Amino acid sequence: MKNFISIFILSFLTTTWITGQTLDDALRFSYENITGTARSAAMGNAFGSLGGDFSSLSINPAGIAIYRSSEISLSPSVNFNTSTSTYTGINTEDKHTSWPFDEAGAVWTNRNLKAHDKGVISTHFAFGYNRNNNFNEDITINGKRLQSSLLGEFVINSEGITSKNLNKFGSSLAFYTWLLDTLPGIADSY
């Protein structure tokens, strides 16, 4: 039991040190655009709590209980993406237009012929697709060919610095693969 507690505490502490994304990524992937049916988008996606609209299926599946008849739904959209970049004094603009479907699906409603106060009043079955976000973007960068390389950047960053004080994820990688020598003529201990 003592080993189990030690392993649990160690695994908890280990996961606090590991990060897969930055805060920028967390914000980018958590932001949701207003998508879905035109009716739901016009109401700011409020149909998640109201129901009776296909967009509520991904927010509140119980919302399909409001349906009184079957429905097939398809909502196309148009996205205009424009990106601009500047590199070595050359401006580049890239325009991209896409025609994705924000949602597509169907709801089947089976109502009993007689109204009942008890038991199963009606049954509903739905399946579909809702797009929450769109990361489809083209970026083009053009520029003049420069007579430089990443190694030149490593040389500038390591000038006059011993191998022990180099950036661990930058110039030291070039040093330990013998691409550069920080102090020519002086033997550095690894």
GROMACS .gro file of C-alpha atoms in nm:
model
  190
    1MET     CA    1   0.000   0.000   0.000
    2LYS     CA    2   0.290   0.230   0.080
    3ASN     CA    3   0.439   0.174  -0.268
    4PHE     CA    4   0.101   0.248  -0.430
    5ILE     CA    5   0.078   0.584  -0.251
    6SER     CA    6   0.436   0.670  -0.349
    7ILE     CA    7   0.370   0.583  -0.715
    8PHE     CA    8   0.047   0.784  -0.711
    9ILE     CA    9   0.219   1.094  -0.568
   10LEU     CA   10   0.512   1.058  -0.810
   11SER     CA   11   0.282   1.024  -1.112
   12PHE     CA   12   0.079   1.327  -0.999
   13LEU     CA   13   0.394   1.539  -0.965
   14THR     CA   14   0.526   1.417  -1.300
   15THR     CA   15   0.213   1.522  -1.485
   16THR     CA   16   0.237   1.872  -1.343
   17TRP     CA   17   0.578   1.911  -1.508
   18ILE     CA   18   0.475   1.787  -1.853
   19THR     CA   19   0.315   2.031  -2.094
   20GLY     CA   20   0.195   1.945  -2.443
   21GLN     CA   21   0.074   2.286  -2.553
   22THR     CA   22   0.130   2.646  -2.461
   23LEU     CA   23  -0.131   2.882  -2.323
   24ASP     CA   24  -0.175   3.024  -2.674
   25ASP     CA   25  -0.265   2.677  -2.804
   26ALA     CA   26  -0.514   2.622  -2.523
   27LEU     CA   27  -0.687   2.948  -2.609
   28ARG     CA   28  -0.682   2.880  -2.983
   29PHE     CA   29  -0.832   2.532  -2.952
   30SER     CA   30  -1.090   2.622  -2.687
   31TYR     CA   31  -1.245   2.908  -2.883
   32GLU     CA   32  -1.556   2.798  -3.068
   33ASN     CA   33  -1.709   2.983  -3.359
   34ILE     CA   34  -2.084   3.022  -3.385
   35THR     CA   35  -2.172   2.743  -3.627
   36GLY     CA   36  -2.458   2.503  -3.682
   37THR     CA   37  -2.793   2.566  -3.840
   38ALA     CA   38  -2.876   2.917  -3.959
   39ARG     CA   39  -3.154   2.934  -3.701
   40SER     CA   40  -2.919   2.847  -3.416
   41ALA     CA   41  -2.641   3.080  -3.538
   42ALA     CA   42  -2.890   3.367  -3.556
   43MET     CA   43  -2.974   3.308  -3.189
   44GLY     CA   44  -2.607   3.289  -3.083
   45ASN     CA   45  -2.629   2.908  -3.039
   46ALA     CA   46  -2.890   2.950  -2.766
   47PHE     CA   47  -3.075   2.644  -2.895
   48GLY     CA   48  -2.843   2.425  -2.688
   49SER     CA   49  -3.068   2.494  -2.392
   50LEU     CA   50  -3.391   2.551  -2.587
   51GLY     CA   51  -3.382   2.239  -2.801
   52GLY     CA   52  -3.591   2.173  -3.108
   53ASP     CA   53  -3.299   2.249  -3.339
   54PHE     CA   54  -3.041   2.008  -3.478
   55SER     CA   55  -2.750   2.217  -3.339
   56SER     CA   56  -2.863   2.129  -2.988
   57LEU     CA   57  -2.757   1.767  -3.047
   58SER     CA   58  -2.391   1.842  -2.974
   59ILE     CA   59  -2.462   2.081  -2.685
   60ASN     CA   60  -2.763   1.923  -2.514
   61PRO     CA   61  -2.874   1.589  -2.666
   62ALA     CA   62  -3.197   1.601  -2.465
   63GLY     CA   63  -3.298   1.898  -2.681
   64ILE     CA   64  -3.412   1.660  -2.958
   65ALA     CA   65  -3.705   1.557  -2.735
   66ILE     CA   66  -3.879   1.879  -2.845
   67TYR     CA   67  -3.904   1.749  -3.204
   68ARG     CA   68  -4.256   1.649  -3.310
   69SER     CA   69  -4.163   1.530  -3.659
   70SER     CA   70  -3.858   1.389  -3.834
   71GLU     CA   71  -3.611   1.625  -3.998
   72ILE     CA   72  -3.307   1.620  -4.224
   73SER     CA   73  -3.076   1.918  -4.183
   74LEU     CA   74  -2.783   2.047  -4.388
   75SER     CA   75  -2.612   2.386  -4.338
   76PRO     CA   76  -2.338   2.485  -4.583
   77SER     CA   77  -2.118   2.787  -4.518
   78VAL     CA   78  -1.857   2.999  -4.694
   79ASN     CA   79  -1.521   3.089  -4.538
   80PHE     CA   80  -1.298   3.362  -4.678
   81ASN     CA   81  -0.943   3.342  -4.538
   82THR     CA   82  -0.678   3.600  -4.621
   83SER     CA   83  -0.323   3.596  -4.488
   84THR     CA   84  -0.049   3.849  -4.552
   85SER     CA   85   0.322   3.805  -4.486
   86THR     CA   86   0.635   4.012  -4.526
   87TYR     CA   87   0.979   3.854  -4.559
   88THR     CA   88   1.294   4.031  -4.675
   89GLY     CA   89   1.088   4.324  -4.796
   90ILE     CA   90   0.852   4.120  -5.014
   91ASN     CA   91   0.482   4.129  -4.928
   92THR     CA   92   0.275   3.819  -5.006
   93GLU     CA   93  -0.099   3.782  -4.977
   94ASP     CA   94  -0.281   3.450  -4.993
   95LYS     CA   95  -0.658   3.429  -5.033
   96HIS     CA   96  -0.841   3.104  -4.972
   97THR     CA   97  -1.214   3.038  -5.004
   98SER     CA   98  -1.370   2.718  -4.873
   99TRP     CA   99  -1.724   2.582  -4.872
  100PRO     CA  100  -1.750   2.355  -4.565
  101PHE     CA  101  -2.064   2.213  -4.410
  102ASP     CA  102  -2.120   2.343  -4.058
  103GLU     CA  103  -2.368   2.070  -3.977
  104ALA     CA  104  -2.542   1.778  -4.141
  105GLY     CA  105  -2.768   1.519  -3.989
  106ALA     CA  106  -3.111   1.374  -3.935
  107VAL     CA  107  -3.358   1.330  -3.650
  108TRP     CA  108  -3.618   1.052  -3.654
  109THR     CA  109  -3.920   1.093  -3.435
  110ASN     CA  110  -4.158   0.806  -3.353
  111ARG     CA  111  -4.476   0.923  -3.185
  112ASN     CA  112  -4.740   0.690  -3.054
  113LEU     CA  113  -5.076   0.725  -3.226
  114LYS     CA  114  -5.259   0.787  -2.901
  115ALA     CA  115  -5.159   1.044  -2.644
  116HIS     CA  116  -5.036   0.888  -2.321
  117ASP     CA  117  -4.978   1.041  -1.983
  118LYS     CA  118  -4.757   0.756  -1.862
  119GLY     CA  119  -4.482   0.552  -2.015
  120VAL     CA  120  -4.301   0.630  -2.336
  121ILE     CA  121  -4.467   0.924  -2.510
  122SER     CA  122  -4.234   0.937  -2.810
  123THR     CA  123  -3.888   0.823  -2.911
  124HIS     CA  124  -3.623   1.019  -3.096
  125PHE     CA  125  -3.305   0.908  -3.269
  126ALA     CA  126  -3.053   1.144  -3.422
  127PHE     CA  127  -2.710   1.134  -3.577
  128GLY     CA  128  -2.507   1.403  -3.741
  129TYR     CA  129  -2.204   1.620  -3.771
  130ASN     CA  130  -2.143   1.963  -3.617
  131ARG     CA  131  -1.834   2.169  -3.695
  132ASN     CA  132  -1.716   2.364  -3.390
  133ASN     CA  133  -1.408   2.525  -3.540
  134ASN     CA  134  -1.217   2.555  -3.866
  135PHE     CA  135  -0.836   2.565  -3.868
  136ASN     CA  136  -0.806   2.541  -4.247
  137GLU     CA  137  -0.580   2.828  -4.352
  138ASP     CA  138  -0.317   2.865  -4.621
  139ILE     CA  139  -0.011   3.081  -4.551
  140THR     CA  140   0.241   3.165  -4.823
  141ILE     CA  141   0.574   3.336  -4.760
  142ASN     CA  142   0.801   3.456  -5.042
  143GLY     CA  143   1.133   3.633  -5.019
  144LYS     CA  144   1.474   3.688  -5.171
  145ARG     CA  145   1.732   3.417  -5.128
  146LEU     CA  146   1.971   3.518  -4.854
  147GLN     CA  147   2.325   3.392  -4.818
  148SER     CA  148   2.273   3.270  -4.462
  149SER     CA  149   2.179   2.963  -4.267
  150LEU     CA  150   2.071   2.861  -3.922
  151LEU     CA  151   2.433   2.787  -3.842
  152GLY     CA  152   2.511   3.158  -3.885
  153GLU     CA  153   2.252   3.235  -3.614
  154PHE     CA  154   2.416   2.978  -3.385
  155VAL     CA  155   2.756   3.140  -3.443
  156ILE     CA  156   2.621   3.485  -3.353
  157ASN     CA  157   2.451   3.354  -3.038
  158SER     CA  158   2.758   3.161  -2.918
  159GLU     CA  159   3.029   3.418  -2.981
  160GLY     CA  160   3.262   3.435  -2.679
  161ILE     CA  161   3.055   3.189  -2.471
  162THR     CA  162   3.189   2.861  -2.336
  163SER     CA  163   3.015   2.537  -2.427
  164LYS     CA  164   2.873   2.499  -2.074
  165ASN     CA  165   2.683   2.829  -2.100
  166LEU     CA  166   2.530   2.779  -2.447
  167ASN     CA  167   2.155   2.763  -2.497
  168LYS     CA  168   2.060   2.397  -2.446
  169PHE     CA  169   1.810   2.398  -2.732
  170GLY     CA  170   2.003   2.620  -2.970
  171SER     CA  171   2.375   2.672  -3.006
  172SER     CA  172   2.475   2.380  -2.784
  173LEU     CA  173   2.314   2.140  -3.033
  174ALA     CA  174   2.540   2.278  -3.305
  175PHE     CA  175   2.843   2.263  -3.073
  176TYR     CA  176   2.793   1.899  -2.970
  177THR     CA  177   2.752   1.792  -3.334
  178TRP     CA  178   3.083   1.967  -3.422
  179LEU     CA  179   2.921   2.230  -3.645
  180LEU     CA  180   3.081   2.517  -3.452
  181ASP     CA  181   3.353   2.585  -3.200
  182THR     CA  182   3.284   2.861  -2.950
  183LEU     CA  183   3.642   2.953  -2.870
  184PRO     CA  184   3.880   2.840  -3.143
  185GLY     CA  185   4.210   2.710  -3.010
  186ILE     CA  186   4.085   2.651  -2.654
  187ALA     CA  187   3.990   2.297  -2.557
  188ASP     CA  188   3.656   2.299  -2.377
  189SER     CA  189   3.559   2.014  -2.149
  190TYR     CA  190   3.226   1.862  -2.234
   0.00000   0.00000   0.00000
